[in-house]
PDB file of C-alpha atoms in Angstrom:
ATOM      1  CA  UNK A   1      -9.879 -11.548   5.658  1.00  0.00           C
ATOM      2  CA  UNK A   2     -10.658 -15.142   7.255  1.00  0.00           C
ATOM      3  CA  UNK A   3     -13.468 -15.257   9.882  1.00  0.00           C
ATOM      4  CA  UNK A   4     -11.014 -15.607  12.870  1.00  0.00           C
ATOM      5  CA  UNK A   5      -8.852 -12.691  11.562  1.00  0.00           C
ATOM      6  CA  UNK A   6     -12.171 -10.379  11.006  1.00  0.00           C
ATOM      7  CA  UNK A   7     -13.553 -11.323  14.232  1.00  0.00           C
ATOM      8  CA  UNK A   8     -10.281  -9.657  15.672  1.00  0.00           C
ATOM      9  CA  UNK A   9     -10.418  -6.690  14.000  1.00  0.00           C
ATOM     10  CA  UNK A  10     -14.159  -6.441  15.292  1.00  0.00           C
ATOM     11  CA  UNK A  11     -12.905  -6.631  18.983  1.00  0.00           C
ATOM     12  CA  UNK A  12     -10.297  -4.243  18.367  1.00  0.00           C
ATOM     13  CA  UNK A  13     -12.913  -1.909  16.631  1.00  0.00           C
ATOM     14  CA  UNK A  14     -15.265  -2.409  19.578  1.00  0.00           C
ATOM     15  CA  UNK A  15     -12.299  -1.706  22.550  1.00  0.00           C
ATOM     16  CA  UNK A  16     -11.246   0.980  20.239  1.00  0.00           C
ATOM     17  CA  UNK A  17     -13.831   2.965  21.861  1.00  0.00           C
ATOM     18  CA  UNK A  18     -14.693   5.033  25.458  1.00  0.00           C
ATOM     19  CA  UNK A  19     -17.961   3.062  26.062  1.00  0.00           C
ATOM     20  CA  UNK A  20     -19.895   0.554  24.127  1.00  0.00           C
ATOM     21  CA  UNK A  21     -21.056   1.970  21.177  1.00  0.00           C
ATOM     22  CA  UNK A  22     -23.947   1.106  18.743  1.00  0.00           C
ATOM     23  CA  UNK A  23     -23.440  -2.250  16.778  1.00  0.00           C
ATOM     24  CA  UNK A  24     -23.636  -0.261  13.058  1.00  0.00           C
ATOM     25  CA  UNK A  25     -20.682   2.034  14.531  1.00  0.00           C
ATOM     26  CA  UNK A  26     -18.638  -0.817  15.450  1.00  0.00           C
ATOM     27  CA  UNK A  27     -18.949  -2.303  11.828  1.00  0.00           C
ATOM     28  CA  UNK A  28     -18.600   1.016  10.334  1.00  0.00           C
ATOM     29  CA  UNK A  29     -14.931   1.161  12.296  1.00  0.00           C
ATOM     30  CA  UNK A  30     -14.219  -2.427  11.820  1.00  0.00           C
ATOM     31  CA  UNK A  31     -14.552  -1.632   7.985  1.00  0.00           C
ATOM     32  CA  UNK A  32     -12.191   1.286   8.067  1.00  0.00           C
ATOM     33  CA  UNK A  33      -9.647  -1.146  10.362  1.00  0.00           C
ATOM     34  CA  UNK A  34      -9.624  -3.627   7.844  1.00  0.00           C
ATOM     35  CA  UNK A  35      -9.046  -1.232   5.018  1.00  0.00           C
ATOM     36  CA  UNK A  36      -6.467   0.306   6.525  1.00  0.00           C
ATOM     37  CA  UNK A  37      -4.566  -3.249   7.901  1.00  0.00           C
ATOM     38  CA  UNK A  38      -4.834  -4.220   3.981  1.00  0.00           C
ATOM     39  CA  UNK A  39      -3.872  -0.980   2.496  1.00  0.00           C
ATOM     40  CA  UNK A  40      -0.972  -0.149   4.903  1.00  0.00           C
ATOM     41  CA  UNK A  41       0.691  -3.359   4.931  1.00  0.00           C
ATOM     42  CA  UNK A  42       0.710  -3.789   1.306  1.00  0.00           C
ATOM     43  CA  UNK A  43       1.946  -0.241   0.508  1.00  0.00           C
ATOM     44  CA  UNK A  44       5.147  -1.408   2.924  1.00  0.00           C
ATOM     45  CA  UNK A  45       5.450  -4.624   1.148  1.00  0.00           C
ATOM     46  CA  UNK A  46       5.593  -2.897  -2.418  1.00  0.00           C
ATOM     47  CA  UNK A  47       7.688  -0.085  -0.780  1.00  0.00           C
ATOM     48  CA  UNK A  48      10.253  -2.908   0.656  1.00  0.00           C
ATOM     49  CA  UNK A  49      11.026  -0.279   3.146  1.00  0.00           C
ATOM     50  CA  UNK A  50      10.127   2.815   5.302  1.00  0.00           C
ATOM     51  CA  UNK A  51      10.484   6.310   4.674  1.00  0.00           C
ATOM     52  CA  UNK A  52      11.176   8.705   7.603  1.00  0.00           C
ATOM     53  CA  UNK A  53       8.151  10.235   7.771  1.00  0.00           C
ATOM     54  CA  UNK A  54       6.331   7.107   7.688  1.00  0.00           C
ATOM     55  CA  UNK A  55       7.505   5.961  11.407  1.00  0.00           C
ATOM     56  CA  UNK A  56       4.406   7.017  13.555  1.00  0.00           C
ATOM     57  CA  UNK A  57       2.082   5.529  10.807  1.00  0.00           C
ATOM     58  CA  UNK A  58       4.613   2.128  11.083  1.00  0.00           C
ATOM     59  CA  UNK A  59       4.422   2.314  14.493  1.00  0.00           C
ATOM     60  CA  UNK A  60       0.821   2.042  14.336  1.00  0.00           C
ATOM     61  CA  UNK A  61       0.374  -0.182  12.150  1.00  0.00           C
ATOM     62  CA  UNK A  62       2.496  -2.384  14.700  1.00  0.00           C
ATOM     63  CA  UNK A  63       0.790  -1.866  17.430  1.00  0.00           C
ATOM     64  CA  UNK A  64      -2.767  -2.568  15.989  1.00  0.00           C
ATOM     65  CA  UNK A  65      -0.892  -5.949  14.550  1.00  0.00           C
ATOM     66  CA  UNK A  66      -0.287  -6.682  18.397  1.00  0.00           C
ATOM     67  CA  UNK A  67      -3.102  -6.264  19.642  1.00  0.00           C
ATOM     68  CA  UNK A  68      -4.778  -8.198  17.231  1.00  0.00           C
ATOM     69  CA  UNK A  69      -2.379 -10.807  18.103  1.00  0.00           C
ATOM     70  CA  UNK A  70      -3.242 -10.556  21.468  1.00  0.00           C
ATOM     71  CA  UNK A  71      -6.654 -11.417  20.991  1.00  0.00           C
ATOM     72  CA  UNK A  72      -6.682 -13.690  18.605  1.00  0.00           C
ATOM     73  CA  UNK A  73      -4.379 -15.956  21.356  1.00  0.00           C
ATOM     74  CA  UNK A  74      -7.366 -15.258  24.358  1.00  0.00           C
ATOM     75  CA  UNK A  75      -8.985 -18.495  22.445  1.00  0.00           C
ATOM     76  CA  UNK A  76      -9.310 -21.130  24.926  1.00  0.00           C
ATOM     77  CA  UNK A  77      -8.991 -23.750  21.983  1.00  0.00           C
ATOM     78  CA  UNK A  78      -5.955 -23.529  20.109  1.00  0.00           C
ATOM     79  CA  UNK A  79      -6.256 -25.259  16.701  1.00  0.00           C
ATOM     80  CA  UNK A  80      -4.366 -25.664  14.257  1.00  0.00           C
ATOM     81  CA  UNK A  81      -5.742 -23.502  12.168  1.00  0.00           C
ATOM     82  CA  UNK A  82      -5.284 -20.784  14.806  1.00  0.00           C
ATOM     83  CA  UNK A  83      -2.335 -21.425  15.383  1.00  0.00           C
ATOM     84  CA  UNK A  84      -1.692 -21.129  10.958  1.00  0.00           C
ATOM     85  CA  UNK A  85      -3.039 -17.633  11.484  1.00  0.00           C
ATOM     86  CA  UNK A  86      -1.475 -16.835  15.001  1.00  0.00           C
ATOM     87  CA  UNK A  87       2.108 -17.482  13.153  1.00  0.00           C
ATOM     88  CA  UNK A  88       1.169 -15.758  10.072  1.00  0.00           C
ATOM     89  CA  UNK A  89      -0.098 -12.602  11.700  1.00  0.00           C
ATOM     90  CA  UNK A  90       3.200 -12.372  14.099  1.00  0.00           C
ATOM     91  CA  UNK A  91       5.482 -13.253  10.725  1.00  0.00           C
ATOM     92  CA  UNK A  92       3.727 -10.007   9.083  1.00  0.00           C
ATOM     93  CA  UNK A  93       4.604  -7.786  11.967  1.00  0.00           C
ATOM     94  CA  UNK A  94       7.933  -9.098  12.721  1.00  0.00           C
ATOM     95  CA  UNK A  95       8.514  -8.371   8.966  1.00  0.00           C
ATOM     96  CA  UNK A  96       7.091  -4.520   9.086  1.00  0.00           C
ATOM     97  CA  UNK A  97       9.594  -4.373  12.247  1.00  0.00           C
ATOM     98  CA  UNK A  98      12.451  -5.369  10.730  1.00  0.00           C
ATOM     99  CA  UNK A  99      11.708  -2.916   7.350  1.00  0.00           C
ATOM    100  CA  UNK A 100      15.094  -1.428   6.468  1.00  0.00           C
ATOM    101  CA  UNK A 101      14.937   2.977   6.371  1.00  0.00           C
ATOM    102  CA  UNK A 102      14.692   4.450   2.821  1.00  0.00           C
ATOM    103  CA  UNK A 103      15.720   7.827   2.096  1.00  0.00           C
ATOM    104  CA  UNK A 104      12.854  10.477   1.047  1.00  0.00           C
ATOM    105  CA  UNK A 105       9.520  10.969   1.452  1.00  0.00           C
ATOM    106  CA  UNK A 106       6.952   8.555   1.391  1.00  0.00           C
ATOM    107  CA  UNK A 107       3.111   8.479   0.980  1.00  0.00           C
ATOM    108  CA  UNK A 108       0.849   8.538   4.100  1.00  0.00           C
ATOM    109  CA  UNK A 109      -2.391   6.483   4.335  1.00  0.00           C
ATOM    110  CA  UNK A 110      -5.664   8.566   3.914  1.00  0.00           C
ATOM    111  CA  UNK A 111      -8.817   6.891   4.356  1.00  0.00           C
ATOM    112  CA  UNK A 112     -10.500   9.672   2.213  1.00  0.00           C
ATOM    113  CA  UNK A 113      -8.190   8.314  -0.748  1.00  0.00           C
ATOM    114  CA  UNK A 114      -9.438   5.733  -3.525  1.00  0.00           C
ATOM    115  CA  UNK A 115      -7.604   2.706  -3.872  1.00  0.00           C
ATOM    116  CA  UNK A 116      -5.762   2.347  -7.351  1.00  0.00           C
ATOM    117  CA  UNK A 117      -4.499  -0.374  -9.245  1.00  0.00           C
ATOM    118  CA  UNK A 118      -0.473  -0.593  -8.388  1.00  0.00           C
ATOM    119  CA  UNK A 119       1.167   0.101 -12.071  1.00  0.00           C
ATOM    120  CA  UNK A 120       3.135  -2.979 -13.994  1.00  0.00           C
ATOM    121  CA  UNK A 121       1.385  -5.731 -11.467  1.00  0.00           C
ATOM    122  CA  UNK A 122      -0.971  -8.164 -12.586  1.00  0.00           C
ATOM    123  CA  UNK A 123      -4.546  -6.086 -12.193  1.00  0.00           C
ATOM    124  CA  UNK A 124      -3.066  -3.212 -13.624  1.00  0.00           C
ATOM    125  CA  UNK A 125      -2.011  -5.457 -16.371  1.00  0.00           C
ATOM    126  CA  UNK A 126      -5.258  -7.676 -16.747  1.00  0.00           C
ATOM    127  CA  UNK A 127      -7.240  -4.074 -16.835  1.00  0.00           C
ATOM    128  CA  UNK A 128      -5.344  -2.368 -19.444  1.00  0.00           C
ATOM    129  CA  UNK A 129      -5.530  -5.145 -21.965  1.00  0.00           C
ATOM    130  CA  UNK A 130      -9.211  -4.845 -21.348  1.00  0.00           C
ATOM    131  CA  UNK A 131      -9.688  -1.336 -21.500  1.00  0.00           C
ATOM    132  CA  UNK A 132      -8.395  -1.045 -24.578  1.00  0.00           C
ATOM    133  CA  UNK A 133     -11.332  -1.197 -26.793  1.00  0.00           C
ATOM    134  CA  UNK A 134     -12.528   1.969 -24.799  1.00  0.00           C
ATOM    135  CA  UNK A 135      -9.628   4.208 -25.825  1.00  0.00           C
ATOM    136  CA  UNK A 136     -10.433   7.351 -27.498  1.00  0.00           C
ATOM    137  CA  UNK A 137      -7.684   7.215 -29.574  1.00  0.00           C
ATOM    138  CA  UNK A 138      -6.175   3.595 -29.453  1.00  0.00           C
ATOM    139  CA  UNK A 139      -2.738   4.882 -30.682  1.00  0.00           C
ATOM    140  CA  UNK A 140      -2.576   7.185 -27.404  1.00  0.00           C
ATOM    141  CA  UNK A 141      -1.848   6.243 -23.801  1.00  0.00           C
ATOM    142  CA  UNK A 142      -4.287   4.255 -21.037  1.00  0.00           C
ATOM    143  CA  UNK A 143      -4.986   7.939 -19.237  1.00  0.00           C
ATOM    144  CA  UNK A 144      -8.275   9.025 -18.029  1.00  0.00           C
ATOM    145  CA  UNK A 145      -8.636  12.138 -20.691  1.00  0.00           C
ATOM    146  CA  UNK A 146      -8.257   9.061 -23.677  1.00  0.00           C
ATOM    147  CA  UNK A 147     -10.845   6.845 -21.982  1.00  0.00           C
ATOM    148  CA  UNK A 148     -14.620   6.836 -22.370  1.00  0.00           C
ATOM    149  CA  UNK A 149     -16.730   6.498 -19.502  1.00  0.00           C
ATOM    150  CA  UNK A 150     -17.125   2.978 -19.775  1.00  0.00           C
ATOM    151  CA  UNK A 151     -13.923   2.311 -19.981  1.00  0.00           C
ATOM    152  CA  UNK A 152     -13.176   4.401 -16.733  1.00  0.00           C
ATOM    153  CA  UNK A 153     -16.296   2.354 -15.198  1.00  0.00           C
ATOM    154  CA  UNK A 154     -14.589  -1.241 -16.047  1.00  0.00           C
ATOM    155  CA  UNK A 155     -11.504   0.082 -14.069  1.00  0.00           C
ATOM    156  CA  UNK A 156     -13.357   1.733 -11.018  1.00  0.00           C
ATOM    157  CA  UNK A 157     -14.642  -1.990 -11.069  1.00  0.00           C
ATOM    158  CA  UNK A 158     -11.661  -3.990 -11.699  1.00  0.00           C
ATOM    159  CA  UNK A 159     -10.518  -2.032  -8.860  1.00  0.00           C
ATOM    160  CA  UNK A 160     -12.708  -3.244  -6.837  1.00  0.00           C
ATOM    161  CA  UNK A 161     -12.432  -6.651  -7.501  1.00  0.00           C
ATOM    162  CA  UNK A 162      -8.377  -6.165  -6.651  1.00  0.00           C
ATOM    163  CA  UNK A 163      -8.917  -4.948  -3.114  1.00  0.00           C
ATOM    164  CA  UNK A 164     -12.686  -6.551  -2.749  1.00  0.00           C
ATOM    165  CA  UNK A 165     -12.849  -9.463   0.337  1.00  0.00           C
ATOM    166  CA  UNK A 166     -14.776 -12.193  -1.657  1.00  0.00           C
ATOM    167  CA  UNK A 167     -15.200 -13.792   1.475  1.00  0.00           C
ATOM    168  CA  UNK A 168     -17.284 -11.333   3.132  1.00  0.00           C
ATOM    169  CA  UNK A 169     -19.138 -10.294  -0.048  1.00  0.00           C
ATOM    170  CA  UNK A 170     -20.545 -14.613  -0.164  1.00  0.00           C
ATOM    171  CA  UNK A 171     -21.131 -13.734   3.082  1.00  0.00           C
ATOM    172  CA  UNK A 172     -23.542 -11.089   2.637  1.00  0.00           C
ATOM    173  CA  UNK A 173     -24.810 -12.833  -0.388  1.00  0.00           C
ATOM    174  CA  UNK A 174     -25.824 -15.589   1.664  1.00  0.00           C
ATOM    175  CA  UNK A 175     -27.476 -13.237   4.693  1.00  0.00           C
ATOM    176  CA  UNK A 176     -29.672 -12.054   2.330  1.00  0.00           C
ATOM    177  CA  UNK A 177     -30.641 -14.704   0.830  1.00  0.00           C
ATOM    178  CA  UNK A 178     -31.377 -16.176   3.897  1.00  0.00           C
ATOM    179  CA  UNK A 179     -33.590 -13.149   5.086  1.00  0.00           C
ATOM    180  CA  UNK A 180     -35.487 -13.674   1.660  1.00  0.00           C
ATOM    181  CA  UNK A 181     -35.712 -17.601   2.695  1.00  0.00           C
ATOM    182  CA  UNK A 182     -36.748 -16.543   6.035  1.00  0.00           C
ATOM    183  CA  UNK A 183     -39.474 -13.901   5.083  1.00  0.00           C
ATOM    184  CA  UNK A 184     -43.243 -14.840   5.769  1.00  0.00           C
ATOM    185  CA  UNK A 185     -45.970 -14.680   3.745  1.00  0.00           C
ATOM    186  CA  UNK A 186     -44.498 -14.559   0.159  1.00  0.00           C
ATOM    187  CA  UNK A 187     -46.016 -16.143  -2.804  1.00  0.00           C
ATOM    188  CA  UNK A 188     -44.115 -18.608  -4.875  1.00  0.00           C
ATOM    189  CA  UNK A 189     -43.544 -16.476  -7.215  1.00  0.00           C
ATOM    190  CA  UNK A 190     -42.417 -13.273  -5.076  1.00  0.00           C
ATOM    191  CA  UNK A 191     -40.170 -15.677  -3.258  1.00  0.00           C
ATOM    192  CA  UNK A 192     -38.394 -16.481  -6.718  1.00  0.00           C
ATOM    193  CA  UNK A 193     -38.384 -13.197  -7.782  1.00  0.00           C
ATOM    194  CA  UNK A 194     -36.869 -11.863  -4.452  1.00  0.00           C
ATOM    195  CA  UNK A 195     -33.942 -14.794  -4.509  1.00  0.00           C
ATOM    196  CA  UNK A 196     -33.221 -14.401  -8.264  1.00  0.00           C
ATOM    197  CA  UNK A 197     -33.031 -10.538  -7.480  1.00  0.00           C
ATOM    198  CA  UNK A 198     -30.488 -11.488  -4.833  1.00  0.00           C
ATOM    199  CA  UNK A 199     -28.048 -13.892  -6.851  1.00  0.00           C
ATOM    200  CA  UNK A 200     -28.112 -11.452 -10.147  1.00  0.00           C
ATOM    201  CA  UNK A 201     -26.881  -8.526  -7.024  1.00  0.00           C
ATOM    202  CA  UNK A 202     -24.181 -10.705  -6.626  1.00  0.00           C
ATOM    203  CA  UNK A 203     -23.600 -12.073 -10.113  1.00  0.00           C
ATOM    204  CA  UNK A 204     -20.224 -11.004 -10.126  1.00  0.00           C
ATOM    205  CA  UNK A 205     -18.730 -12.937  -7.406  1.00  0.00           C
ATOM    206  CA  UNK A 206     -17.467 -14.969 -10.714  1.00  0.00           C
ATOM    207  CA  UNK A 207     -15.157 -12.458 -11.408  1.00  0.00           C
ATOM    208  CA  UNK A 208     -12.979 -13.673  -8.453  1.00  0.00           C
ATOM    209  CA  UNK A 209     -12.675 -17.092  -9.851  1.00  0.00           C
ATOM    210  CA  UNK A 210     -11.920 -15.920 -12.917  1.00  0.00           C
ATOM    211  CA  UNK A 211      -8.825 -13.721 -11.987  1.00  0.00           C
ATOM    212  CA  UNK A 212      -7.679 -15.898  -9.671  1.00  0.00           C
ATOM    213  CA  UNK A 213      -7.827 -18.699 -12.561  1.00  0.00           C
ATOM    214  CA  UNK A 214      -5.619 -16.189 -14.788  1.00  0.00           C
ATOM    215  CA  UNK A 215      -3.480 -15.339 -11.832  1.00  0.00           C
ATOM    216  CA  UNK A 216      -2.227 -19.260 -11.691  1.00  0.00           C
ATOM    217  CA  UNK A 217      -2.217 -19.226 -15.303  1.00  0.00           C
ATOM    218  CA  UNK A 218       0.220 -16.309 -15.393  1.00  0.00           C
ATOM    219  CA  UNK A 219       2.758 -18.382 -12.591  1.00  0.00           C
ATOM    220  CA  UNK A 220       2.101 -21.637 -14.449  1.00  0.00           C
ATOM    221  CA  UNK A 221       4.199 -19.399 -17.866  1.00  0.00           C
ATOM    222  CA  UNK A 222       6.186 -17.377 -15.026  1.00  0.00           C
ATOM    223  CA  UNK A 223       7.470 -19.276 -13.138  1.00  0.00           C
ATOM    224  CA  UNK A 224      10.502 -20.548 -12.727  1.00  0.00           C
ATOM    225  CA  UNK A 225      10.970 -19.833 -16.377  1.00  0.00           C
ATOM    226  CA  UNK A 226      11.012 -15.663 -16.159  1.00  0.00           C
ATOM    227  CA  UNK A 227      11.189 -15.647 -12.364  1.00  0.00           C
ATOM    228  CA  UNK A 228      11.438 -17.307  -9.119  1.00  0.00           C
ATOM    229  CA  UNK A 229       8.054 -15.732  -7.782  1.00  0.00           C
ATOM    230  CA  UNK A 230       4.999 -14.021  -9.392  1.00  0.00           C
ATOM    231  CA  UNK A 231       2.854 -12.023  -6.162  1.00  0.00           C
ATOM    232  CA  UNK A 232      -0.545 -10.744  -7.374  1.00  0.00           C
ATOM    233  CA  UNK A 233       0.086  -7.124  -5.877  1.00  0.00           C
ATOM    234  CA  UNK A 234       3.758  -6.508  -5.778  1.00  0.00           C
ATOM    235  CA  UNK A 235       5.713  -8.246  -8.636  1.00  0.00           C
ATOM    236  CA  UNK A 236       6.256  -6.033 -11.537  1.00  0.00           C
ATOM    237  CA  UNK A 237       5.423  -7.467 -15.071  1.00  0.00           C
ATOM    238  CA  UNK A 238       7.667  -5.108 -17.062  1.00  0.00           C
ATOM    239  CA  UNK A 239      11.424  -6.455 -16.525  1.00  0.00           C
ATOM    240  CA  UNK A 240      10.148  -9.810 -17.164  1.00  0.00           C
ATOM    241  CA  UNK A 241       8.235  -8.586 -20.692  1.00  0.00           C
ATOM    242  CA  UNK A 242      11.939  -6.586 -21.542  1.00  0.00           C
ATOM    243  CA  UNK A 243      14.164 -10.058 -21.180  1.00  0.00           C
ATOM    244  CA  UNK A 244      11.136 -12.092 -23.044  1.00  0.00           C
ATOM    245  CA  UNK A 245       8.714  -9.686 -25.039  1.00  0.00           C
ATOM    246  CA  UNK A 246       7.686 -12.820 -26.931  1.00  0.00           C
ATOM    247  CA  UNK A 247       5.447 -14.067 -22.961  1.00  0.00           C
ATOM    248  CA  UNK A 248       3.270 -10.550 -23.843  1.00  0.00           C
ATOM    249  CA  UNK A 249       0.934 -13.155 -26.618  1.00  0.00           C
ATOM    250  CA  UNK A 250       0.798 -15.985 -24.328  1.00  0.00           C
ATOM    251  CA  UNK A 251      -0.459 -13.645 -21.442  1.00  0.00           C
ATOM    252  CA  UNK A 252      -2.797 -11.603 -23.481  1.00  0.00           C
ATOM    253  CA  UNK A 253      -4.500 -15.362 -24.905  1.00  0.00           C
ATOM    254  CA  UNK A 254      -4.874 -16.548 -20.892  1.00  0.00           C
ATOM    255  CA  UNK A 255      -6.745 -13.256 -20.795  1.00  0.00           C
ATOM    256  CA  UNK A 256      -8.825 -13.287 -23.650  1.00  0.00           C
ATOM    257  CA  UNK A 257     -10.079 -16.264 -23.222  1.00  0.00           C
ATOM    258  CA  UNK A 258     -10.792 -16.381 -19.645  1.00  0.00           C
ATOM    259  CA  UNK A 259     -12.294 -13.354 -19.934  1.00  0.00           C
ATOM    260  CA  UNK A 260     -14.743 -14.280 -23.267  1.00  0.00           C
ATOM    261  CA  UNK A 261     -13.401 -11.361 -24.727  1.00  0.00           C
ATOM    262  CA  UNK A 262     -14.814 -11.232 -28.475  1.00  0.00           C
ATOM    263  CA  UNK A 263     -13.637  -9.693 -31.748  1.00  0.00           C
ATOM    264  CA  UNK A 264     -14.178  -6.145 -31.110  1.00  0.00           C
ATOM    265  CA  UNK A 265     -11.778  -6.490 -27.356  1.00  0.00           C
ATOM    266  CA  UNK A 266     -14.982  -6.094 -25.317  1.00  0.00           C
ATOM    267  CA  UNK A 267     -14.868  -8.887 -22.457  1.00  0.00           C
ATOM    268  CA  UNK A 268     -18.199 -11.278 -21.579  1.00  0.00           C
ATOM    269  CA  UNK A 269     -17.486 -13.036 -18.509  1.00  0.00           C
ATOM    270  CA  UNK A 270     -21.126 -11.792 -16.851  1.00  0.00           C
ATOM    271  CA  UNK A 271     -23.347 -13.306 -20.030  1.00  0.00           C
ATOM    272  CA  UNK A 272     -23.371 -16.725 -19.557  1.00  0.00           C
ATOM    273  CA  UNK A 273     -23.449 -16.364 -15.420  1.00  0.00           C
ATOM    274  CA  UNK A 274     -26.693 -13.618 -15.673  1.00  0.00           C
ATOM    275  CA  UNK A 275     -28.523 -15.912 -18.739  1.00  0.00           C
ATOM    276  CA  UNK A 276     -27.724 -19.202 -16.046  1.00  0.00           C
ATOM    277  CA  UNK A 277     -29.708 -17.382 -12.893  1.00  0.00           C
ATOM    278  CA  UNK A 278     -32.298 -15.911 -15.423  1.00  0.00           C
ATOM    279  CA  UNK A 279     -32.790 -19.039 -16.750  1.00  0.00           C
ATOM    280  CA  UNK A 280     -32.772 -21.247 -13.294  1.00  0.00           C
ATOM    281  CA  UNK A 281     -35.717 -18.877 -11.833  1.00  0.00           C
ATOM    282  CA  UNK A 282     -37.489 -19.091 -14.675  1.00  0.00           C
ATOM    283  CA  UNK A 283     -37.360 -22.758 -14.574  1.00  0.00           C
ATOM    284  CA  UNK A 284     -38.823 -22.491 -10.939  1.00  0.00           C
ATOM    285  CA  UNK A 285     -41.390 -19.994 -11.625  1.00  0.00           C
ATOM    286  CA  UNK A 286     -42.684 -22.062 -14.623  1.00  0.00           C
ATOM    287  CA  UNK A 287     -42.808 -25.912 -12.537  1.00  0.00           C
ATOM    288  CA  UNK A 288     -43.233 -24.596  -8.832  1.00  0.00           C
ATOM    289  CA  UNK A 289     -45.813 -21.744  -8.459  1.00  0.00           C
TER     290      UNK A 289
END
């Protein structure tokens, strides 16, 4: 979410309850807020509809889309890049109000519930070509009884990187690294130690700019060759692979190399980043302390 957009949610959190409440509770239910704002409105944007016993939880959904609405237009200073955000969040719930009924039953949010990768989209996609090498039988199906456990650990993490706000994880990257550039007292060489400790934490913030790299490289083939639009979380990959199986090799090459991926299907992109921080603090301890 962008900083004007979270800062909303916040407020909303906060009036959410009775009487002011501690500052860790108010994160705690800004967190589940923006969980469920990302979850919910994506689930009706796959589902292109609403089932009848998903009304109250539409309703909702609405409602907290108001309100956040409402505060985001208290700002005494309009700019325009309020005012980008201001149209986009009243285009998202004028499009959840106008959501035509579908017949059945459909799934309710539950904040208990992991997210999962949404089957035939481009994660899912991207994850099963690299889980692969992890298959306990390679002729059988991607299911968790044929996977080994690192193979079920690169998908808990891939995810994670789907539904992950890259935003707000640079953001904490950079709040602790400026409590470590803050602390008194340190040697050189704890100092160093302390930051390097920090950026390694976060060493796999170049995961996002890797799949977002392979996302554009996947509309660059796509589109408007296959189809007229390519969305990261909703378009499925399958029809397009039926009408032109022969896209499959020119997919699976953006993937393998983008993702280092060497002979044996097992993918690299965390070596070189990890060996660049190990080698920049070592570089500092060796000249500065």
């Amino acid at each position: 979410m962008r900083p004007v957009l979270r800062d909303a949610v916040r407020s909303a959190a906060r009036e959410s309850f009775e009487r002011p409440e501690l500052p860790v509770k108010v994160e705690r239910a800004t967190t589940a807020l923006e969980e469920q704002l990302e979850r919910e409105t994506r689930k009706y944007e796959r589902q292109m509809g609403v089932y009848p016993n998903q009304t109250t939880e539409l309703n909702a959904l609405v409602r907290l889309y108001t309100h956040i609405l409402q505060i985001i237009s208290r700002a005494t200073d309009i700019t325009p890049e309020l005012e980008d955000i201001i149209y986009a969040v009243n285009q998202t719930r004028l499009s959840l109000i106008q959501l035509p009924k579908l017949v059945g039953v459909g799934e309710l949010y539950r904040e208990d519930r992991d997210q999962e990768l949404i089957p035939d989209t481009f994660y899912d996609y991207v994850t099963t070509y690299l889980v692969k090498p992890y298959l306990i039988d390679p002729s059988g199906q991607i299911v968790p009884a044929n996977v080994q456990k690192a193979g079920r650990q690169l998908v808990v993490k891939m995810t994670t990187y789907a539904y992950r706000d890259w935003d707000a994880y640079l953001t904490h990257e950079y709040d602790e690294q400026h409590i470590v550039k803050n602390r008194r007292g340190l040697t050189n060489d704890a100092y160093y130690q302390q930051l390097e400790a920090v950026e390694l934490k976060y060493a796999d913030k170049v995961y996002s700019k890797v799949l977002a790299d392979v996302y554009q490289a996947f509309k660059r083939i796509l589109i408007p060759a296959y189809t007229k639009q390519f969305e990261i979380m909703t378009t499925p990959l399958s029809p397009i692979l039926r009408k032109a199986p022969q896209v499959k090799q020119q997919l699976d090459q953006i993937i393998r190399q983008a993702f280092h991926v060497d002979a044996a299907g097992v993918e690299h992109v965390m070596d070189n980043q990890i060996q660049a921080i190990k080698n920049k603090y070592q570089f500092y301890r060796e000249n500065f302390t």
